[in-house]
Amino acid sequence: MNWKIILGSNSPRRRELMDGLGLPYEVRLMPGTDESYPDGLAPEEIPVFISQKKASAYTLASDELLITADTIVWLDGRVMGKPHDNQEACSMLRHLRERTHHVITGVTLSSIGLQHSFSCTSDVTFGPLTDDEIVYYVTHFHPLDKAGAYGIQEWIGYVGVTGLRGSYFNVMGLPVQRLYTELKKLNAI
């Protein structure tokens, strides 16, 4: 089937990663999607639940395949979402330094009569970061739109990340290799 691929995301990183796949797609946004989730979900179920919730806001044509995604940072049994301000961003980064955390992205592929979801987990380890380095990063890179208050592709990833197990692109917000594999399974490409 010749699907028209729709990316349901405002994330510039997800658009960059989709561009890297070389597939034609269109961005379509549904503002104000509620990103809450019920208590008791396993960590890998949380971003899948939210990606499905995002997908349910769309009305699709019969030839359209929608991609929605959500990424969380998981450490110490809790989600570290997007910080509300610089102070919270600095606090999150202090909590992440010299530790390994999980970055989990849930992806949902939807069309009329189809919904297929999956998750991808990567483990990221930060080395020591001084308070001055954390403040520098938050002040200069403004990571308030990023889960866990950081972008691995930015300065803090260059100087702070000492280990990565799993997909680098998943940490950026979209596990493109897995997405490509799933799109092939659906004969979408």
PDB file of N, CA and C in Angstrom, residues 70-148:
ATOM      1  N   ASP A  70       6.267   9.457  22.182  1.00  0.00           N
ATOM      2  CA  ASP A  70       6.510  10.146  23.445  1.00  0.00           C
ATOM      3  C   ASP A  70       7.757   9.529  24.070  1.00  0.00           C
ATOM      4  N   THR A  71       8.569  10.364  24.700  1.00  0.00           N
ATOM      5  CA  THR A  71       9.807   9.912  25.329  1.00  0.00           C
ATOM      6  C   THR A  71       9.814  10.312  26.792  1.00  0.00           C
ATOM      7  N   ILE A  72      10.231   9.377  27.636  1.00  0.00           N
ATOM      8  CA  ILE A  72      10.390   9.675  29.062  1.00  0.00           C
ATOM      9  C   ILE A  72      11.796   9.298  29.510  1.00  0.00           C
ATOM     10  N   VAL A  73      12.209   9.913  30.592  1.00  0.00           N
ATOM     11  CA  VAL A  73      13.434   9.526  31.310  1.00  0.00           C
ATOM     12  C   VAL A  73      12.962   8.877  32.607  1.00  0.00           C
ATOM     13  N   TRP A  74      13.506   7.704  32.911  1.00  0.00           N
ATOM     14  CA  TRP A  74      13.091   6.927  34.084  1.00  0.00           C
ATOM     15  C   TRP A  74      14.292   6.700  34.998  1.00  0.00           C
ATOM     16  N   LEU A  75      14.156   7.123  36.250  1.00  0.00           N
ATOM     17  CA  LEU A  75      15.217   6.927  37.241  1.00  0.00           C
ATOM     18  C   LEU A  75      14.577   6.851  38.624  1.00  0.00           C
ATOM     19  N   ASP A  76      15.056   5.919  39.422  1.00  0.00           N
ATOM     20  CA  ASP A  76      14.582   5.757  40.800  1.00  0.00           C
ATOM     21  C   ASP A  76      13.066   5.569  40.894  1.00  0.00           C
ATOM     22  N   GLY A  77      12.518   4.819  39.932  1.00  0.00           N
ATOM     23  CA  GLY A  77      11.103   4.498  39.995  1.00  0.00           C
ATOM     24  C   GLY A  77      10.163   5.629  39.658  1.00  0.00           C
ATOM     25  N   ARG A  78      10.675   6.646  38.954  1.00  0.00           N
ATOM     26  CA  ARG A  78       9.798   7.755  38.588  1.00  0.00           C
ATOM     27  C   ARG A  78      10.191   8.362  37.251  1.00  0.00           C
ATOM     28  N   VAL A  79       9.202   9.007  36.650  1.00  0.00           N
ATOM     29  CA  VAL A  79       9.397   9.700  35.378  1.00  0.00           C
ATOM     30  C   VAL A  79       9.993  11.074  35.645  1.00  0.00           C
ATOM     31  N   MET A  80      11.028  11.390  34.896  1.00  0.00           N
ATOM     32  CA  MET A  80      11.569  12.745  34.898  1.00  0.00           C
ATOM     33  C   MET A  80      11.113  13.371  33.575  1.00  0.00           C
ATOM     34  N   GLY A  81      10.082  14.170  33.650  1.00  0.00           N
ATOM     35  CA  GLY A  81       9.496  14.759  32.446  1.00  0.00           C
ATOM     36  C   GLY A  81      10.223  16.020  32.017  1.00  0.00           C
ATOM     37  N   LYS A  82       9.489  16.878  31.348  1.00  0.00           N
ATOM     38  CA  LYS A  82      10.046  18.160  30.920  1.00  0.00           C
ATOM     39  C   LYS A  82      10.029  19.105  32.112  1.00  0.00           C
ATOM     40  N   PRO A  83      11.151  19.769  32.392  1.00  0.00           N
ATOM     41  CA  PRO A  83      11.177  20.684  33.534  1.00  0.00           C
ATOM     42  C   PRO A  83      10.321  21.922  33.282  1.00  0.00           C
ATOM     43  N   HIS A  84       9.780  22.460  34.368  1.00  0.00           N
ATOM     44  CA  HIS A  84       8.934  23.646  34.264  1.00  0.00           C
ATOM     45  C   HIS A  84       9.736  24.944  34.213  1.00  0.00           C
ATOM     46  N   ASP A  85      10.931  24.908  34.777  1.00  0.00           N
ATOM     47  CA  ASP A  85      11.759  26.111  34.801  1.00  0.00           C
ATOM     48  C   ASP A  85      13.231  25.706  34.930  1.00  0.00           C
ATOM     49  N   ASN A  86      14.118  26.703  34.888  1.00  0.00           N
ATOM     50  CA  ASN A  86      15.556  26.432  34.950  1.00  0.00           C
ATOM     51  C   ASN A  86      15.972  25.769  36.259  1.00  0.00           C
ATOM     52  N   GLN A  87      15.332  26.163  37.341  1.00  0.00           N
ATOM     53  CA  GLN A  87      15.669  25.571  38.643  1.00  0.00           C
ATOM     54  C   GLN A  87      15.369  24.065  38.640  1.00  0.00           C
ATOM     55  N   GLU A  88      14.212  23.686  38.122  1.00  0.00           N
ATOM     56  CA  GLU A  88      13.868  22.268  38.058  1.00  0.00           C
ATOM     57  C   GLU A  88      14.788  21.527  37.083  1.00  0.00           C
ATOM     58  N   ALA A  89      15.176  22.160  35.980  1.00  0.00           N
ATOM     59  CA  ALA A  89      16.111  21.543  35.034  1.00  0.00           C
ATOM     60  C   ALA A  89      17.444  21.254  35.710  1.00  0.00           C
ATOM     61  N   CYS A  90      17.961  22.219  36.461  1.00  0.00           N
ATOM     62  CA  CYS A  90      19.224  22.017  37.177  1.00  0.00           C
ATOM     63  C   CYS A  90      19.099  20.891  38.199  1.00  0.00           C
ATOM     64  N   SER A  91      17.987  20.840  38.906  1.00  0.00           N
ATOM     65  CA  SER A  91      17.753  19.791  39.891  1.00  0.00           C
ATOM     66  C   SER A  91      17.740  18.413  39.229  1.00  0.00           C
ATOM     67  N   MET A  92      17.078  18.298  38.084  1.00  0.00           N
ATOM     68  CA  MET A  92      17.040  17.019  37.365  1.00  0.00           C
ATOM     69  C   MET A  92      18.442  16.580  36.957  1.00  0.00           C
ATOM     70  N   LEU A  93      19.217  17.510  36.427  1.00  0.00           N
ATOM     71  CA  LEU A  93      20.559  17.160  35.965  1.00  0.00           C
ATOM     72  C   LEU A  93      21.477  16.779  37.125  1.00  0.00           C
ATOM     73  N   ARG A  94      21.305  17.418  38.263  1.00  0.00           N
ATOM     74  CA  ARG A  94      22.080  17.020  39.451  1.00  0.00           C
ATOM     75  C   ARG A  94      21.729  15.586  39.852  1.00  0.00           C
ATOM     76  N   HIS A  95      20.470  15.239  39.694  1.00  0.00           N
ATOM     77  CA  HIS A  95      20.008  13.887  40.033  1.00  0.00           C
ATOM     78  C   HIS A  95      20.542  12.846  39.041  1.00  0.00           C
ATOM     79  N   LEU A  96      20.730  13.241  37.777  1.00  0.00           N
ATOM     80  CA  LEU A  96      21.210  12.320  36.742  1.00  0.00           C
ATOM     81  C   LEU A  96      22.723  12.125  36.755  1.00  0.00           C
ATOM     82  N   ARG A  97      23.462  13.097  37.257  1.00  0.00           N
ATOM     83  CA  ARG A  97      24.921  13.004  37.159  1.00  0.00           C
ATOM     84  C   ARG A  97      25.458  11.808  37.946  1.00  0.00           C
ATOM     85  N   GLU A  98      26.474  11.192  37.369  1.00  0.00           N
ATOM     86  CA  GLU A  98      27.166  10.023  37.928  1.00  0.00           C
ATOM     87  C   GLU A  98      26.217   8.841  38.149  1.00  0.00           C
ATOM     88  N   ARG A  99      25.195   8.730  37.286  1.00  0.00           N
ATOM     89  CA  ARG A  99      24.230   7.636  37.388  1.00  0.00           C
ATOM     90  C   ARG A  99      23.803   7.193  35.994  1.00  0.00           C
ATOM     91  N   THR A 100      23.197   6.028  35.942  1.00  0.00           N
ATOM     92  CA  THR A 100      22.622   5.512  34.704  1.00  0.00           C
ATOM     93  C   THR A 100      21.101   5.574  34.810  1.00  0.00           C
ATOM     94  N   HIS A 101      20.468   6.073  33.777  1.00  0.00           N
ATOM     95  CA  HIS A 101      19.010   6.148  33.728  1.00  0.00           C
ATOM     96  C   HIS A 101      18.528   5.527  32.421  1.00  0.00           C
ATOM     97  N   HIS A 102      17.230   5.317  32.332  1.00  0.00           N
ATOM     98  CA  HIS A 102      16.615   4.746  31.139  1.00  0.00           C
ATOM     99  C   HIS A 102      15.887   5.839  30.371  1.00  0.00           C
ATOM    100  N   VAL A 103      16.066   5.840  29.067  1.00  0.00           N
ATOM    101  CA  VAL A 103      15.289   6.698  28.181  1.00  0.00           C
ATOM    102  C   VAL A 103      14.393   5.767  27.375  1.00  0.00           C
ATOM    103  N   ILE A 104      13.084   5.977  27.494  1.00  0.00           N
ATOM    104  CA  ILE A 104      12.114   5.083  26.868  1.00  0.00           C
ATOM    105  C   ILE A 104      11.224   5.899  25.935  1.00  0.00           C
ATOM    106  N   THR A 105      11.178   5.472  24.683  1.00  0.00           N
ATOM    107  CA  THR A 105      10.296   6.117  23.717  1.00  0.00           C
ATOM    108  C   THR A 105       9.220   5.121  23.308  1.00  0.00           C
ATOM    109  N   GLY A 106       7.985   5.576  23.353  1.00  0.00           N
ATOM    110  CA  GLY A 106       6.854   4.813  22.845  1.00  0.00           C
ATOM    111  C   GLY A 106       6.431   5.401  21.521  1.00  0.00           C
ATOM    112  N   VAL A 107       6.173   4.534  20.548  1.00  0.00           N
ATOM    113  CA  VAL A 107       5.768   4.965  19.212  1.00  0.00           C
ATOM    114  C   VAL A 107       4.481   4.240  18.844  1.00  0.00           C
ATOM    115  N   THR A 108       3.557   4.970  18.244  1.00  0.00           N
ATOM    116  CA  THR A 108       2.324   4.378  17.745  1.00  0.00           C
ATOM    117  C   THR A 108       2.182   4.701  16.264  1.00  0.00           C
ATOM    118  N   LEU A 109       1.929   3.667  15.488  1.00  0.00           N
ATOM    119  CA  LEU A 109       1.644   3.787  14.062  1.00  0.00           C
ATOM    120  C   LEU A 109       0.149   3.526  13.889  1.00  0.00           C
ATOM    121  N   SER A 110      -0.560   4.488  13.303  1.00  0.00           N
ATOM    122  CA  SER A 110      -2.018   4.383  13.196  1.00  0.00           C
ATOM    123  C   SER A 110      -2.484   4.687  11.785  1.00  0.00           C
ATOM    124  N   SER A 111      -3.522   3.969  11.379  1.00  0.00           N
ATOM    125  CA  SER A 111      -4.264   4.276  10.168  1.00  0.00           C
ATOM    126  C   SER A 111      -5.713   3.901  10.464  1.00  0.00           C
ATOM    127  N   ILE A 112      -6.562   4.049   9.490  1.00  0.00           N
ATOM    128  CA  ILE A 112      -7.939   3.610   9.694  1.00  0.00           C
ATOM    129  C   ILE A 112      -7.904   2.086   9.852  1.00  0.00           C
ATOM    130  N   GLY A 113      -8.348   1.605  10.980  1.00  0.00           N
ATOM    131  CA  GLY A 113      -8.400   0.161  11.223  1.00  0.00           C
ATOM    132  C   GLY A 113      -7.112  -0.466  11.712  1.00  0.00           C
ATOM    133  N   LEU A 114      -6.089   0.333  11.993  1.00  0.00           N
ATOM    134  CA  LEU A 114      -4.818  -0.224  12.457  1.00  0.00           C
ATOM    135  C   LEU A 114      -4.227   0.660  13.540  1.00  0.00           C
ATOM    136  N   GLN A 115      -3.741   0.030  14.589  1.00  0.00           N
ATOM    137  CA  GLN A 115      -2.925   0.742  15.563  1.00  0.00           C
ATOM    138  C   GLN A 115      -1.877  -0.244  16.052  1.00  0.00           C
ATOM    139  N   HIS A 116      -0.616   0.123  15.832  1.00  0.00           N
ATOM    140  CA  HIS A 116       0.507  -0.729  16.214  1.00  0.00           C
ATOM    141  C   HIS A 116       1.468   0.120  17.051  1.00  0.00           C
ATOM    142  N   SER A 117       1.774  -0.349  18.253  1.00  0.00           N
ATOM    143  CA  SER A 117       2.648   0.410  19.155  1.00  0.00           C
ATOM    144  C   SER A 117       3.835  -0.435  19.572  1.00  0.00           C
ATOM    145  N   PHE A 118       4.929   0.245  19.900  1.00  0.00           N
ATOM    146  CA  PHE A 118       6.114  -0.421  20.432  1.00  0.00           C
ATOM    147  C   PHE A 118       6.888   0.586  21.276  1.00  0.00           C
ATOM    148  N   SER A 119       7.810   0.071  22.068  1.00  0.00           N
ATOM    149  CA  SER A 119       8.682   0.949  22.843  1.00  0.00           C
ATOM    150  C   SER A 119      10.124   0.539  22.631  1.00  0.00           C
ATOM    151  N   CYS A 120      11.007   1.455  22.888  1.00  0.00           N
ATOM    152  CA  CYS A 120      12.443   1.230  22.764  1.00  0.00           C
ATOM    153  C   CYS A 120      13.107   1.874  23.989  1.00  0.00           C
ATOM    154  N   THR A 121      14.043   1.146  24.604  1.00  0.00           N
ATOM    155  CA  THR A 121      14.714   1.643  25.804  1.00  0.00           C
ATOM    156  C   THR A 121      16.214   1.736  25.562  1.00  0.00           C
ATOM    157  N   SER A 122      16.787   2.831  25.969  1.00  0.00           N
ATOM    158  CA  SER A 122      18.240   3.027  25.952  1.00  0.00           C
ATOM    159  C   SER A 122      18.684   3.408  27.352  1.00  0.00           C
ATOM    160  N   ASP A 123      19.861   2.949  27.745  1.00  0.00           N
ATOM    161  CA  ASP A 123      20.432   3.299  29.041  1.00  0.00           C
ATOM    162  C   ASP A 123      21.541   4.317  28.830  1.00  0.00           C
ATOM    163  N   VAL A 124      21.455   5.421  29.553  1.00  0.00           N
ATOM    164  CA  VAL A 124      22.414   6.519  29.425  1.00  0.00           C
ATOM    165  C   VAL A 124      23.091   6.734  30.767  1.00  0.00           C
ATOM    166  N   THR A 125      24.413   6.836  30.736  1.00  0.00           N
ATOM    167  CA  THR A 125      25.188   7.097  31.949  1.00  0.00           C
ATOM    168  C   THR A 125      25.850   8.458  31.840  1.00  0.00           C
ATOM    169  N   PHE A 126      25.639   9.268  32.871  1.00  0.00           N
ATOM    170  CA  PHE A 126      26.334  10.548  32.980  1.00  0.00           C
ATOM    171  C   PHE A 126      27.519  10.394  33.914  1.00  0.00           C
ATOM    172  N   GLY A 127      28.608  11.056  33.570  1.00  0.00           N
ATOM    173  CA  GLY A 127      29.746  11.162  34.467  1.00  0.00           C
ATOM    174  C   GLY A 127      29.514  12.318  35.416  1.00  0.00           C
ATOM    175  N   PRO A 128      30.571  12.712  36.121  1.00  0.00           N
ATOM    176  CA  PRO A 128      30.428  13.839  37.045  1.00  0.00           C
ATOM    177  C   PRO A 128      30.215  15.148  36.276  1.00  0.00           C
ATOM    178  N   LEU A 129      29.302  15.948  36.764  1.00  0.00           N
ATOM    179  CA  LEU A 129      29.063  17.281  36.233  1.00  0.00           C
ATOM    180  C   LEU A 129      29.056  18.244  37.408  1.00  0.00           C
ATOM    181  N   THR A 130      29.787  19.333  37.291  1.00  0.00           N
ATOM    182  CA  THR A 130      29.778  20.318  38.368  1.00  0.00           C
ATOM    183  C   THR A 130      28.498  21.134  38.303  1.00  0.00           C
ATOM    184  N   ASP A 131      28.168  21.786  39.383  1.00  0.00           N
ATOM    185  CA  ASP A 131      27.005  22.673  39.383  1.00  0.00           C
ATOM    186  C   ASP A 131      27.169  23.779  38.352  1.00  0.00           C
ATOM    187  N   ASP A 132      28.392  24.292  38.196  1.00  0.00           N
ATOM    188  CA  ASP A 132      28.644  25.335  37.196  1.00  0.00           C
ATOM    189  C   ASP A 132      28.385  24.824  35.785  1.00  0.00           C
ATOM    190  N   GLU A 133      28.771  23.591  35.497  1.00  0.00           N
ATOM    191  CA  GLU A 133      28.519  23.015  34.173  1.00  0.00           C
ATOM    192  C   GLU A 133      27.024  22.839  33.923  1.00  0.00           C
ATOM    193  N   ILE A 134      26.315  22.410  34.942  1.00  0.00           N
ATOM    194  CA  ILE A 134      24.874  22.240  34.816  1.00  0.00           C
ATOM    195  C   ILE A 134      24.197  23.582  34.567  1.00  0.00           C
ATOM    196  N   VAL A 135      24.563  24.591  35.330  1.00  0.00           N
ATOM    197  CA  VAL A 135      23.982  25.925  35.144  1.00  0.00           C
ATOM    198  C   VAL A 135      24.329  26.467  33.752  1.00  0.00           C
ATOM    199  N   TYR A 136      25.561  26.268  33.316  1.00  0.00           N
ATOM    200  CA  TYR A 136      25.971  26.706  31.977  1.00  0.00           C
ATOM    201  C   TYR A 136      25.073  26.076  30.922  1.00  0.00           C
ATOM    202  N   TYR A 137      24.880  24.772  31.008  1.00  0.00           N
ATOM    203  CA  TYR A 137      24.062  24.076  30.016  1.00  0.00           C
ATOM    204  C   TYR A 137      22.618  24.593  30.023  1.00  0.00           C
ATOM    205  N   VAL A 138      22.026  24.659  31.191  1.00  0.00           N
ATOM    206  CA  VAL A 138      20.628  25.087  31.285  1.00  0.00           C
ATOM    207  C   VAL A 138      20.469  26.525  30.788  1.00  0.00           C
ATOM    208  N   THR A 139      21.412  27.394  31.140  1.00  0.00           N
ATOM    209  CA  THR A 139      21.343  28.799  30.744  1.00  0.00           C
ATOM    210  C   THR A 139      21.519  28.984  29.234  1.00  0.00           C
ATOM    211  N   HIS A 140      22.436  28.229  28.643  1.00  0.00           N
ATOM    212  CA  HIS A 140      22.752  28.428  27.233  1.00  0.00           C
ATOM    213  C   HIS A 140      21.930  27.572  26.275  1.00  0.00           C
ATOM    214  N   PHE A 141      21.398  26.449  26.723  1.00  0.00           N
ATOM    215  CA  PHE A 141      20.708  25.534  25.817  1.00  0.00           C
ATOM    216  C   PHE A 141      19.206  25.393  26.108  1.00  0.00           C
ATOM    217  N   HIS A 142      18.736  25.959  27.210  1.00  0.00           N
ATOM    218  CA  HIS A 142      17.301  26.046  27.516  1.00  0.00           C
ATOM    219  C   HIS A 142      16.557  24.711  27.281  1.00  0.00           C
ATOM    220  N   PRO A 143      16.877  23.667  28.046  1.00  0.00           N
ATOM    221  CA  PRO A 143      16.306  22.337  27.791  1.00  0.00           C
ATOM    222  C   PRO A 143      14.925  22.109  28.409  1.00  0.00           C
ATOM    223  N   LEU A 144      14.103  23.138  28.463  1.00  0.00           N
ATOM    224  CA  LEU A 144      12.801  23.001  29.108  1.00  0.00           C
ATOM    225  C   LEU A 144      11.806  22.175  28.283  1.00  0.00           C
ATOM    226  N   ASP A 145      12.139  21.922  27.020  1.00  0.00           N
ATOM    227  CA  ASP A 145      11.249  21.127  26.174  1.00  0.00           C
ATOM    228  C   ASP A 145      11.718  19.682  26.034  1.00  0.00           C
ATOM    229  N   LYS A 146      12.629  19.264  26.933  1.00  0.00           N
ATOM    230  CA  LYS A 146      13.224  17.934  26.814  1.00  0.00           C
ATOM    231  C   LYS A 146      13.009  17.111  28.082  1.00  0.00           C
ATOM    232  N   ALA A 147      12.590  15.873  27.899  1.00  0.00           N
ATOM    233  CA  ALA A 147      12.458  14.956  29.029  1.00  0.00           C
ATOM    234  C   ALA A 147      13.806  14.808  29.723  1.00  0.00           C
ATOM    235  N   GLY A 148      13.795  14.875  31.043  1.00  0.00           N
ATOM    236  CA  GLY A 148      15.037  14.755  31.801  1.00  0.00           C
ATOM    237  C   GLY A 148      15.918  15.985  31.748  1.00  0.00           C
TER     238      GLY A 148
END
